[in-house]
CSV table of C-alpha atoms in Angstrom, one decimal:
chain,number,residue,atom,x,y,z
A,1,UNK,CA,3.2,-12.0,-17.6
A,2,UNK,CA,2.0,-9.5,-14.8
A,3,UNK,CA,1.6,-11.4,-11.3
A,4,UNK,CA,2.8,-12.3,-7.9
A,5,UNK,CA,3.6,-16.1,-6.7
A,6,UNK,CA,4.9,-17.4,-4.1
A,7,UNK,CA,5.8,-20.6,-3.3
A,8,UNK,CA,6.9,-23.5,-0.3
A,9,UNK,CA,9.2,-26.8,-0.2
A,10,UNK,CA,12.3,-25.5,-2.7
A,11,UNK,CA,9.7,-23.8,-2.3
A,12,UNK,CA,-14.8,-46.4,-14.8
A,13,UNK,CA,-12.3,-44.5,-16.9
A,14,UNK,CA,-13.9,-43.1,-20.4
A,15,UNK,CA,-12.3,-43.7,-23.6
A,16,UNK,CA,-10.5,-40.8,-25.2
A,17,UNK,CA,-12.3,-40.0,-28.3
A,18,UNK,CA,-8.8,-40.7,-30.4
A,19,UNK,CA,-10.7,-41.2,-34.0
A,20,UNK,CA,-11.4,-37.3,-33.4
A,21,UNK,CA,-7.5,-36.8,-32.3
A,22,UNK,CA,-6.4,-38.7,-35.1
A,23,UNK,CA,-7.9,-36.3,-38.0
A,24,UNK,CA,-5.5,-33.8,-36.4
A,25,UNK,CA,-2.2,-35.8,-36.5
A,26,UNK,CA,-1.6,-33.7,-39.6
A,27,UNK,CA,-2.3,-30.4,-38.6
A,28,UNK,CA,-0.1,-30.7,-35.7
A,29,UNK,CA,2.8,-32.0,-37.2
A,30,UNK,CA,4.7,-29.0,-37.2
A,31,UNK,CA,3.7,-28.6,-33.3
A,32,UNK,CA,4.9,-31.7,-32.5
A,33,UNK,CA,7.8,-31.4,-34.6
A,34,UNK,CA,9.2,-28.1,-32.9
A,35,UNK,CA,8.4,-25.3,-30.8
A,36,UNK,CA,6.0,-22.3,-31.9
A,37,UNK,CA,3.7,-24.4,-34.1
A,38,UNK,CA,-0.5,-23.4,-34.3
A,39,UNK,CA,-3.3,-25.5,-34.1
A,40,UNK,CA,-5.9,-24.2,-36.1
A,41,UNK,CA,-9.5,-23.7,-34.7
A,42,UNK,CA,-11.0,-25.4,-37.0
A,43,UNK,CA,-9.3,-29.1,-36.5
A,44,UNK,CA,-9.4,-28.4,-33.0
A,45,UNK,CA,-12.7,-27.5,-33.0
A,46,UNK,CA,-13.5,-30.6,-34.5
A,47,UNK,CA,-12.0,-32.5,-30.6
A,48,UNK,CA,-14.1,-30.2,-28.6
A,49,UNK,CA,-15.6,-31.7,-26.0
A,50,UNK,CA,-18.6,-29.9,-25.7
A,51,UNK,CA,-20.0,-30.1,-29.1
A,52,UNK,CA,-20.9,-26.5,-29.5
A,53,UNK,CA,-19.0,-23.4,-31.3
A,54,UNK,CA,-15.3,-23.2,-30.0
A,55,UNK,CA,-13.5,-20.2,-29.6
A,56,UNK,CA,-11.2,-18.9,-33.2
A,57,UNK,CA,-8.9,-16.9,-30.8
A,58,UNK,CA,-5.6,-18.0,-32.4
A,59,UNK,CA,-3.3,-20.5,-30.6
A,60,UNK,CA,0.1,-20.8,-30.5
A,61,UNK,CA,2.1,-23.5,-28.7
A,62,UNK,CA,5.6,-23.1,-27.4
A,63,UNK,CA,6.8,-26.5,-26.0
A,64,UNK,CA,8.9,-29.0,-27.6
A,65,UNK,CA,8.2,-31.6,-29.8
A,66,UNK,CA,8.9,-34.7,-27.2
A,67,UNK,CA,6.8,-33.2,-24.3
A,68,UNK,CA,3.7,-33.2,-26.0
A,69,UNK,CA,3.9,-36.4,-27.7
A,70,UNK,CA,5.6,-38.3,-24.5
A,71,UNK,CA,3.6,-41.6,-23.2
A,72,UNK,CA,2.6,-40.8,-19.2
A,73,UNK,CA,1.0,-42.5,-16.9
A,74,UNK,CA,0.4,-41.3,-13.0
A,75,UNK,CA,-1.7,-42.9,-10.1
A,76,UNK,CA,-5.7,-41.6,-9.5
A,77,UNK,CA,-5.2,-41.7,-5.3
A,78,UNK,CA,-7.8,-42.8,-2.4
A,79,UNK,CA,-6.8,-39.6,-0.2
A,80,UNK,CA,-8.4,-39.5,3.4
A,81,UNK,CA,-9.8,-36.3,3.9
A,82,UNK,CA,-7.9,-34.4,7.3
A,83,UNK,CA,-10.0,-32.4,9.7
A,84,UNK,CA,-8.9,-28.9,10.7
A,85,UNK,CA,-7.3,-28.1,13.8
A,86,UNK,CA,-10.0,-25.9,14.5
A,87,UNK,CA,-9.2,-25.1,18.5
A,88,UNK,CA,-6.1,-24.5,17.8
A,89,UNK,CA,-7.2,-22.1,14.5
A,90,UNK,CA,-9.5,-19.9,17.2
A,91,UNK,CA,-7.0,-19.9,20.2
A,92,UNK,CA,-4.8,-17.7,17.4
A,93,UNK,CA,-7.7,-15.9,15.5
A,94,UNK,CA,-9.4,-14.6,18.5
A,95,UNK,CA,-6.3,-14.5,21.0
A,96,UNK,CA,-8.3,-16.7,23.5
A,97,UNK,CA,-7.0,-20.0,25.5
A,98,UNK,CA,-8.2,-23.4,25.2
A,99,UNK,CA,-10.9,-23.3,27.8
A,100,UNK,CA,-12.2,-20.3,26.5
A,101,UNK,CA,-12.5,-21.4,23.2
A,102,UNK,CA,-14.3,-24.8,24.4
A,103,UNK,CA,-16.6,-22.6,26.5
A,104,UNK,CA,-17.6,-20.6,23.3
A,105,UNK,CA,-18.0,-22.9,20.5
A,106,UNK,CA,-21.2,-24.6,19.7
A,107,UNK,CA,-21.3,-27.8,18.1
A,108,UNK,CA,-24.1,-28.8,15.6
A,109,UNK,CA,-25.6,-32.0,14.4
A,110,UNK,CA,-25.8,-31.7,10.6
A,111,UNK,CA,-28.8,-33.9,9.5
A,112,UNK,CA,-30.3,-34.9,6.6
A,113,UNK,CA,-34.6,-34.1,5.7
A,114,UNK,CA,-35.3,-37.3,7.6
A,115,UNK,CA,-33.7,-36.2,10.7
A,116,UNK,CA,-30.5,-38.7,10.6
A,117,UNK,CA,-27.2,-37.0,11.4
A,118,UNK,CA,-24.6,-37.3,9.1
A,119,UNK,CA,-21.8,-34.9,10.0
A,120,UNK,CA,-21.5,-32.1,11.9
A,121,UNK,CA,-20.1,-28.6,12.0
A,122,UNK,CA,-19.2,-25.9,14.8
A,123,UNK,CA,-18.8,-22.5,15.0
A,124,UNK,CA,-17.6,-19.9,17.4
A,125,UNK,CA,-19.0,-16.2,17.3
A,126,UNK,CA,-17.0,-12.8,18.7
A,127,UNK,CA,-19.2,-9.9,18.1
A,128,UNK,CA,-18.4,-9.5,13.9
A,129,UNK,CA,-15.7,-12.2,13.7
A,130,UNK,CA,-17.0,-16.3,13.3
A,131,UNK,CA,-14.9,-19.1,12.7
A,132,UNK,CA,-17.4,-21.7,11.5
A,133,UNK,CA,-15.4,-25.3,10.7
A,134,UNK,CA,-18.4,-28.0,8.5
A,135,UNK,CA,-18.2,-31.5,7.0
A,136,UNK,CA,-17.4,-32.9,10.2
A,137,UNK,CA,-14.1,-30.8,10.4
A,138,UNK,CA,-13.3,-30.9,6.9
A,139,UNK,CA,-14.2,-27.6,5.6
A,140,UNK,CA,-13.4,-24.3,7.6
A,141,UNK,CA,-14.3,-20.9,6.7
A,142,UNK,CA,-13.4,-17.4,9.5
A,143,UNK,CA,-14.9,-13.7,8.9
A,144,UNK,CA,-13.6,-10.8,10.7
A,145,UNK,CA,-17.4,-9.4,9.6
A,146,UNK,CA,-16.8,-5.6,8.3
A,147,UNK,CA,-16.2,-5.2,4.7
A,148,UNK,CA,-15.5,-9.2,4.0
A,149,UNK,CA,-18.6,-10.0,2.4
A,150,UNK,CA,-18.0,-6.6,0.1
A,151,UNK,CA,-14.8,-7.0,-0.9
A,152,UNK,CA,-16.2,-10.8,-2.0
A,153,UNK,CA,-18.6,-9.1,-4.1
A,154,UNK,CA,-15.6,-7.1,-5.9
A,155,UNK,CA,-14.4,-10.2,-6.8
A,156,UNK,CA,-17.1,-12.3,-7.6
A,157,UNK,CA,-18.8,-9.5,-9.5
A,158,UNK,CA,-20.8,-10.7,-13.0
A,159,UNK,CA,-18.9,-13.5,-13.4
A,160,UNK,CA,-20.1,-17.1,-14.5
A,161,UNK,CA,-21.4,-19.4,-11.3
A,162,UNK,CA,-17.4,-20.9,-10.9
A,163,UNK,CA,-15.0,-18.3,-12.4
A,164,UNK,CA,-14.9,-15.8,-9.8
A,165,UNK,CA,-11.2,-17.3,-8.7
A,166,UNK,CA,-10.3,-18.1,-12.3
A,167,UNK,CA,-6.6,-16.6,-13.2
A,168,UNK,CA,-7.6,-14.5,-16.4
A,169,UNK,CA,-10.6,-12.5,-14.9
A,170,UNK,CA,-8.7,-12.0,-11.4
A,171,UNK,CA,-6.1,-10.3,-13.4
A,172,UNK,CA,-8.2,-8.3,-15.6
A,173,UNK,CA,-10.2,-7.2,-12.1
A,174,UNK,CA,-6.9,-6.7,-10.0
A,175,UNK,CA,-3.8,-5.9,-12.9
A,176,UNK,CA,-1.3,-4.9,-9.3
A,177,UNK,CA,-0.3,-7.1,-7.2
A,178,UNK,CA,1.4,-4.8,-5.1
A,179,UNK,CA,-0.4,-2.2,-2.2
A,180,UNK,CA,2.1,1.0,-1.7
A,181,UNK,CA,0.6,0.7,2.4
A,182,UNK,CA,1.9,-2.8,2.1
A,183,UNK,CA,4.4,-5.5,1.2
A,184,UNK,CA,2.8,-8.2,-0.7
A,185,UNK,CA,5.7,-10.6,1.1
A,186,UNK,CA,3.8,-9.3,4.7
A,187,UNK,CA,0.1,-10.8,3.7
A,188,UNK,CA,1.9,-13.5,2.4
A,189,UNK,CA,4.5,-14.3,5.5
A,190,UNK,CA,1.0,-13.5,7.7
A,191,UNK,CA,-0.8,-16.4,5.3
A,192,UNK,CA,1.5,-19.0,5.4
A,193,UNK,CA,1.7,-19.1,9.0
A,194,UNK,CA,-2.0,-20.0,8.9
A,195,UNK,CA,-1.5,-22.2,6.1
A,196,UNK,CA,1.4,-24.3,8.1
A,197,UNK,CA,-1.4,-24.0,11.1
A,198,UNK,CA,-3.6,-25.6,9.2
A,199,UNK,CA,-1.7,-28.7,8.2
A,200,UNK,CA,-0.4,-27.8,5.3
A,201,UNK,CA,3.4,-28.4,3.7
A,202,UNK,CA,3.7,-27.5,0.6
A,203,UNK,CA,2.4,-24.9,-2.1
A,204,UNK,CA,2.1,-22.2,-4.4
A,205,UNK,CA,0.3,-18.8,-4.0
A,206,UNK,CA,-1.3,-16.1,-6.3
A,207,UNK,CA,-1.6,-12.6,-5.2
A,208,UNK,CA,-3.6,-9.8,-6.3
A,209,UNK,CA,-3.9,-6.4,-4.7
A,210,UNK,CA,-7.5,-4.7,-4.5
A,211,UNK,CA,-6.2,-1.6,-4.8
A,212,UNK,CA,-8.4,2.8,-4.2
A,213,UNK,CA,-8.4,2.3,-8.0
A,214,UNK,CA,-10.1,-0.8,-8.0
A,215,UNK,CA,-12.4,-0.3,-5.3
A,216,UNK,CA,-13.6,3.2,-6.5
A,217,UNK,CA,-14.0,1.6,-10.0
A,218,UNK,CA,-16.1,-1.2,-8.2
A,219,UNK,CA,-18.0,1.5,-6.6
A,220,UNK,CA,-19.0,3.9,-9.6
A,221,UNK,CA,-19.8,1.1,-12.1
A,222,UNK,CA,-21.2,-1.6,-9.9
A,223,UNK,CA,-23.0,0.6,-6.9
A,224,UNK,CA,-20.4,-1.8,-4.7
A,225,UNK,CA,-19.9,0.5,-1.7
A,226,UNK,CA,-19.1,0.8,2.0
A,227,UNK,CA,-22.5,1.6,4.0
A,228,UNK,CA,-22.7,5.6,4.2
A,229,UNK,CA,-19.4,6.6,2.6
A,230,UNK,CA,-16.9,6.2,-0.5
A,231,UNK,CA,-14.0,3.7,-0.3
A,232,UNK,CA,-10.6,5.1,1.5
A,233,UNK,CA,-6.8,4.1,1.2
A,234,UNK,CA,-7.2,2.5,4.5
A,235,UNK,CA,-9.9,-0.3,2.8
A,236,UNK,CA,-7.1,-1.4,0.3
A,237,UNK,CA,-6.5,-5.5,0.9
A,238,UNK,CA,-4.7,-8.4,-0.8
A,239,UNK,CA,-6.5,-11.3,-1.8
A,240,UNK,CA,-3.9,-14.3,-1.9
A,241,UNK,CA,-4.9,-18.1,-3.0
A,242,UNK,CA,-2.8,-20.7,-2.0
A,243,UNK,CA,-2.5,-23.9,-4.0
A,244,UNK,CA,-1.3,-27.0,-1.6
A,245,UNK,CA,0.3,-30.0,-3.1
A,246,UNK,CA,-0.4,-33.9,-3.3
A,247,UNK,CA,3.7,-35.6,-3.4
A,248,UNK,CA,5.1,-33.5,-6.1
A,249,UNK,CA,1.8,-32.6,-7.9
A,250,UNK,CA,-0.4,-29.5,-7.4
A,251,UNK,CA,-3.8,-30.1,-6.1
A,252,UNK,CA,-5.8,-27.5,-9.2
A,253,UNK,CA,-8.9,-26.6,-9.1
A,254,UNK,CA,-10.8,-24.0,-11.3
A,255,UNK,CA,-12.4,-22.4,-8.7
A,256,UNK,CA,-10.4,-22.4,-5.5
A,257,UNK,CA,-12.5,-25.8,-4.4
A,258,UNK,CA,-9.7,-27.1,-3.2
A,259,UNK,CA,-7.0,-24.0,-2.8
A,260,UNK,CA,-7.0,-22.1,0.4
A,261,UNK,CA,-8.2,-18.5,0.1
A,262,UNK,CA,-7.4,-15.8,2.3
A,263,UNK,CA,-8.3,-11.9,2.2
A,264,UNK,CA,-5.4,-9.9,4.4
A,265,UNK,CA,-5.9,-6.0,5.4
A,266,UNK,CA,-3.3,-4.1,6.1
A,267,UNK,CA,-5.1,-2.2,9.1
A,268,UNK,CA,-6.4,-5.2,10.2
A,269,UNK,CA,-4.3,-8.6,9.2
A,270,UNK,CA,-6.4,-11.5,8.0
A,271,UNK,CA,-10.0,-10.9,7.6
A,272,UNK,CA,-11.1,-14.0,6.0
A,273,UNK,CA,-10.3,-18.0,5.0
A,274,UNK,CA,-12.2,-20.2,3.2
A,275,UNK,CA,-10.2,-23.3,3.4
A,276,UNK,CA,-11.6,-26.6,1.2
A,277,UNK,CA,-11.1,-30.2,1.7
A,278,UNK,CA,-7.1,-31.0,3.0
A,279,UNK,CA,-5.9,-34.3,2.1
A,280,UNK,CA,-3.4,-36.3,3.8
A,281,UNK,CA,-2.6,-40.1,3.8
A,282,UNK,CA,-3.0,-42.3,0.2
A,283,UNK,CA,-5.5,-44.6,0.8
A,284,UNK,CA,-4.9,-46.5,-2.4
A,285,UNK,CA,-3.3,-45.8,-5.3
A,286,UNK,CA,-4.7,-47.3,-8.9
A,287,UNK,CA,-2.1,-46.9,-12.3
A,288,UNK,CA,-3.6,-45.4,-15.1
A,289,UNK,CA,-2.4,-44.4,-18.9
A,290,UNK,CA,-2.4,-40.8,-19.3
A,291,UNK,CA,-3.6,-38.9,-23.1
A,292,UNK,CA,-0.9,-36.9,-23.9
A,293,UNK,CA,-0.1,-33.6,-23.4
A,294,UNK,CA,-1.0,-33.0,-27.4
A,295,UNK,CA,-4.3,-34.4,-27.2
A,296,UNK,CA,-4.8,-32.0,-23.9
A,297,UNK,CA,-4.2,-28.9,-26.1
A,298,UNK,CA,-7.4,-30.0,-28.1
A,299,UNK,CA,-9.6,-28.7,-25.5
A,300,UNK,CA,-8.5,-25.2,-25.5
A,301,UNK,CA,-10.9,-23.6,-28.3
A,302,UNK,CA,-14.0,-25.7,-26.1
A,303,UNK,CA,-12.4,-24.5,-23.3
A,304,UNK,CA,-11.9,-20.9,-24.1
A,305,UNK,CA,-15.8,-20.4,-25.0
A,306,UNK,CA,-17.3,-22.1,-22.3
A,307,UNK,CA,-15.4,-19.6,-20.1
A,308,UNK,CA,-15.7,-16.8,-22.2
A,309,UNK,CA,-12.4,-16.0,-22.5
A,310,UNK,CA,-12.2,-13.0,-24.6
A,311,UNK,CA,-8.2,-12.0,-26.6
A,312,UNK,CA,-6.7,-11.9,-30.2
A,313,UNK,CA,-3.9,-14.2,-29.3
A,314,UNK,CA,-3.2,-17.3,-26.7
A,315,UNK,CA,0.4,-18.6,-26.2
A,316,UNK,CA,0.8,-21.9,-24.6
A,317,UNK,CA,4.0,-21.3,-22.2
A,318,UNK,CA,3.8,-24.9,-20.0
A,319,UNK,CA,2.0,-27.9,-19.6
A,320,UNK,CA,2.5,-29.9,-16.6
A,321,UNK,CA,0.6,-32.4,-14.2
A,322,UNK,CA,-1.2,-32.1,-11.2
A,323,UNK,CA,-4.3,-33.4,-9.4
A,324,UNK,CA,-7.9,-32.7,-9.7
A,325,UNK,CA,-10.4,-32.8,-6.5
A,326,UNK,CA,-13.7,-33.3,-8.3
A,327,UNK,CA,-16.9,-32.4,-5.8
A,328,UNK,CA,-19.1,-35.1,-6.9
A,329,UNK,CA,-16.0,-37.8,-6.1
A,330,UNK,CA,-15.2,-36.3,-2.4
A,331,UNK,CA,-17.3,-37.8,0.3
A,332,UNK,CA,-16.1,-36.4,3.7
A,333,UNK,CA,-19.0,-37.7,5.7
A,334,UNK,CA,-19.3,-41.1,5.0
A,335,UNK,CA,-15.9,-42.3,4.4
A,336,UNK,CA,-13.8,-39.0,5.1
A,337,UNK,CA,-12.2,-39.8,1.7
A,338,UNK,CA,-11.8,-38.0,-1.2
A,339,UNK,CA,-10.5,-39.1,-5.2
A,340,UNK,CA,-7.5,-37.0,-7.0
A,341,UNK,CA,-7.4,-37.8,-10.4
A,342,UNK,CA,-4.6,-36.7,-12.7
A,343,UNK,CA,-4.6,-33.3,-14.8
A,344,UNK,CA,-3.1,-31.5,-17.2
A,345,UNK,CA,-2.2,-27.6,-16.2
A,346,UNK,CA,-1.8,-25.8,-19.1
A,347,UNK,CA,-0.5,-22.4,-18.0
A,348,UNK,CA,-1.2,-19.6,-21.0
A,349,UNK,CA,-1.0,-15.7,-22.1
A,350,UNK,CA,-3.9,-14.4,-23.5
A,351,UNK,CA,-3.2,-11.2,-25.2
A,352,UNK,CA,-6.2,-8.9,-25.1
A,353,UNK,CA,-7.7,-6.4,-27.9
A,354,UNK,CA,-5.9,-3.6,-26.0
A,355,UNK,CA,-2.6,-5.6,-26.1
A,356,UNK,CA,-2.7,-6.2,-22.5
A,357,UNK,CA,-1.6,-9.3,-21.5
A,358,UNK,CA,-3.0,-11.5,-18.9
A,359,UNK,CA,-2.1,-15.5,-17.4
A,360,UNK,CA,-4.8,-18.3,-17.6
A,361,UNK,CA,-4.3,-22.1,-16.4
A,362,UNK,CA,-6.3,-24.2,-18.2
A,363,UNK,CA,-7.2,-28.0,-16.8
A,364,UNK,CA,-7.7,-31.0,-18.8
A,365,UNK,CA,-8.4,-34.4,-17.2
A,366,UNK,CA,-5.2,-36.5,-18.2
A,367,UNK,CA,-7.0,-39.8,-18.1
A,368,UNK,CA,-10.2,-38.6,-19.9
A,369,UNK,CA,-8.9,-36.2,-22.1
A,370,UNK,CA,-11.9,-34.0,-21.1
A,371,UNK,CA,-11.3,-29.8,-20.7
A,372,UNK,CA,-12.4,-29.3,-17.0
A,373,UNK,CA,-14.1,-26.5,-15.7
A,374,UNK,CA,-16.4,-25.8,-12.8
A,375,UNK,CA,-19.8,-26.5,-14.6
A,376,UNK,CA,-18.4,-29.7,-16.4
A,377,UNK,CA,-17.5,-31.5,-13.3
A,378,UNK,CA,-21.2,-31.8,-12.3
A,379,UNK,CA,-22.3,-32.8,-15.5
C-alpha cells in the first residue's frame, strides 16, 4: 500500500447483538479456520449495525484463525484531560520571550447563554499568525494566516461532515507522500519537535504531500485558488497527522478528533496545528469483555456505505486494539476528564475500479460491537 508513517517509542455497556452474529458462525467457518477466507455481503449484511443497504464490495480477510476468534478483554479508562503548554508553545512559534508573550495574549471568559463562565480560552494575535488555546487549555489550534485556510479547503473538499481526515479519501486526494523541494523526514523531524512540546510521548504519523499537481487539479475543478494568481512550486506543503498513544494502545479517531494535525511549508515551516484533547494520568480504570475480533469484521459492509467507500475489492491486512475518544463522553470543563473506550482498528486495502490501491482503518467499538464513525458517535 502507497503511504508514509512514521512512528515514536521503538518508535452502561450495550449488549452485542450475538443472535445476529450467530447466523454467521457458518459462513465464516472457513475465515476462522484459516487465512484468506470471505465473508459474504449478504450474511454480513444481515449484522449491520445501521439497518440500511450495506455495501457488496467483496471482502477478503487475511488473519489467522486464532486471532479472530481469541477471548479479549481491556480496561475503558477515566483519563484527565492535560492543558497545553501554551506560553511555552508561542515563545517558539512567534520567537518572543516570556514577558512578551504575557503582555500579548488575551484571556477570555467562555460563558454559557445565561452569562455563567464555564471555561475559558486565550489567544495571541501577530499580524496573520494566531495561536488561540480553548477548553480551558485543553484544545489548541495556531495559523500562520496566508494560504492555511485554502490549503484546508483542498482537503476538506466535498467530503461527508467527518471524513475529511479519513485514510482512504486522503490518499485518493494526495497519492505522493513525498515533495521533490522537500524531505518528508524534515516536516516530520520539524513536527515532532512540537509534538514532544506539547506533551506528548508516543505515536504514529501519516503523511501526504499536497503536491503543483494536486493543487492545480484543486484549482481547475474546484475554483480552489490563491487570490489573483494560479498555484506555484513554492505553495507545495505536507500535511502530516500524528496519532498519540494511551500505554501501548493508539488513541483512533476517524476524524483526527483526537490526533494532532499539522500543515508544514517548505518556504515557511509550520503553518498550522490543530491539536485535540491530550490525555495524561488514569483516573480509573473499569474491566470489560471485549466481542471478538470476528464479530468486529461484521461491521465492514455497514461501514463501507455509510462512508461511501467506493472499490471492487477490500483486503483485511490487521486488526488490532486501540482506544476511542468519543466527543459526547469528554468533558474538559467540568471535570477536565475525558472516557477511552476500547476499539478495534481494522487496517484494510481497498482496490479501486482503476486497480489503484488505497489504505483505509476501519474502527469498531470492542465492547459494543458497534462500526464507529464520525456521525455515529453523536447518535
Amino acid at each position: 500500500m502507497e503511504g508514509t508513517a512514521y512512528g515514536k517509542d521503538c518508535n452502561e455497556r450495550k449488549k452485542p447483538v450475538l443472535i445476529l452474529f450467530l447466523v454467521l458462525v457458518l459462513a465464516l467457518a472457513c475465515l476462522a479456520g484459516c487465512g484468506g477466507g470471505r465473508i459474504s455481503p449478504e450474511d454480513a449484511a444481515r449484522a449491520d449495525a445501521y439497518g440500511g443497504t450495506a455495501s457488496a464490495i467483496p471482502i477478503t480477510v487475511n488473519l489467522d484463525g486464532e486471532e479472530l476468534t481469541a477471548a479479549r478483554s481491556a480496561d475503558i479508562l477515566e483519563v484527565r484531560m492535560e492543558t497545553y503548554p501554551s506560553k511555552e508553545l508561542s515563545m517558539l512559534l512567534f520567537d518572543l520571550s516570556l514577558e512578551q508573550v504575557e503582555m500579548l495574549t488575551e484571556r477570555i471568559a467562555q460563558v454559557d447563554a445565561d452569562g455563567e463562565v464555564y471555561g475559558w480560552a486565550s489567544t495571541l494575535n501577530m499580524g496573520e499568525r494566531s495561536l488561540t488555546v480553548a477548553a480551558s487549555g485543553r484544545q489548541l489550534w495556531f495559523s500562520a494566516g496566508g494560504l492555511v485556510s485554502l490549503y484546508r479547503s483542498v482537503i476538506g473538499w466535498q467530503r461527508l461532515a467527518g471524513t475529511e481526515y479519513d485514510r482512504y479519501y486522503l490518499r485518493e486526494r494526495f497519492p505522493r507522500t513525498e515533495l521533490s523541494s522537500c524531505p518528508s523526514e524534515q516536516a516530520y523531524e520539524a513536527c515532532a519537535f512540537y509534538m514532544d512540546k506539547m506533551g506528548y510521548s508516543r505515536w504514529d504519523a501519516d503523511i501526504y504531500a499536497m503536491d503543483l499537481d494536486v493543487l492545480e487539479k484543486a484549482g481547475q475543478e474546484y475554483g480552489l485558488l490563491p487570490e489573483g494568481r494560479q498555484w506555484e512550486e513554492g505553495d507545495e506543503c505536507y500535511l502530516l497527522i500524528f496519532q498519540p498513544y494511551m500505554e501501548e494502545y493508539p488513541i483512533c479517531s476517524p476524524n483526527a478528533e483526537n490526533a494532532v494535525v499539522f500543515l508544514y511549508a517548505p518556504e515557511q515551516g509550520i503553518i498550522s496545528i490543530d491539536a485535540g484533547g491530550r490525555y495524561g494520568g488514569i483516573l480509573s480504570r473499569q474491566s470489560a469483555e471485549l466481542v471478538t475480533a470476528e464479530q468486529a469484521l461484521l461491521q465492514l459492509p455497514g461501514l463501507l456505505e455509510e462512508l461511501q467507500v467506493a472499490g471492487t475489492a477490500l483486503e483485511v491486512e490487521e486488526i488490532g486494539l486501540g482506544y476511542l475518544g468519543k466527543v459526547p463522553e469528554q468533558d474538559p470543563y467540568d471535570t477536565g476528564a475525558g472516557r477511552l473506550t476500547p476499539c478495534y482498528a481494522i487496517r484494510a486495502a481497498i482496490t479501486d475500479e482503476d486497480g489503484q490501491e488505497r489504505e483505509e482503518a476501519f474502527l469498531v467499538d470492542a465492547v459494543t460491537g458497534q462500526g464507529f464513525t464520525y456521525q455515529s458517535q453523536f447518535r
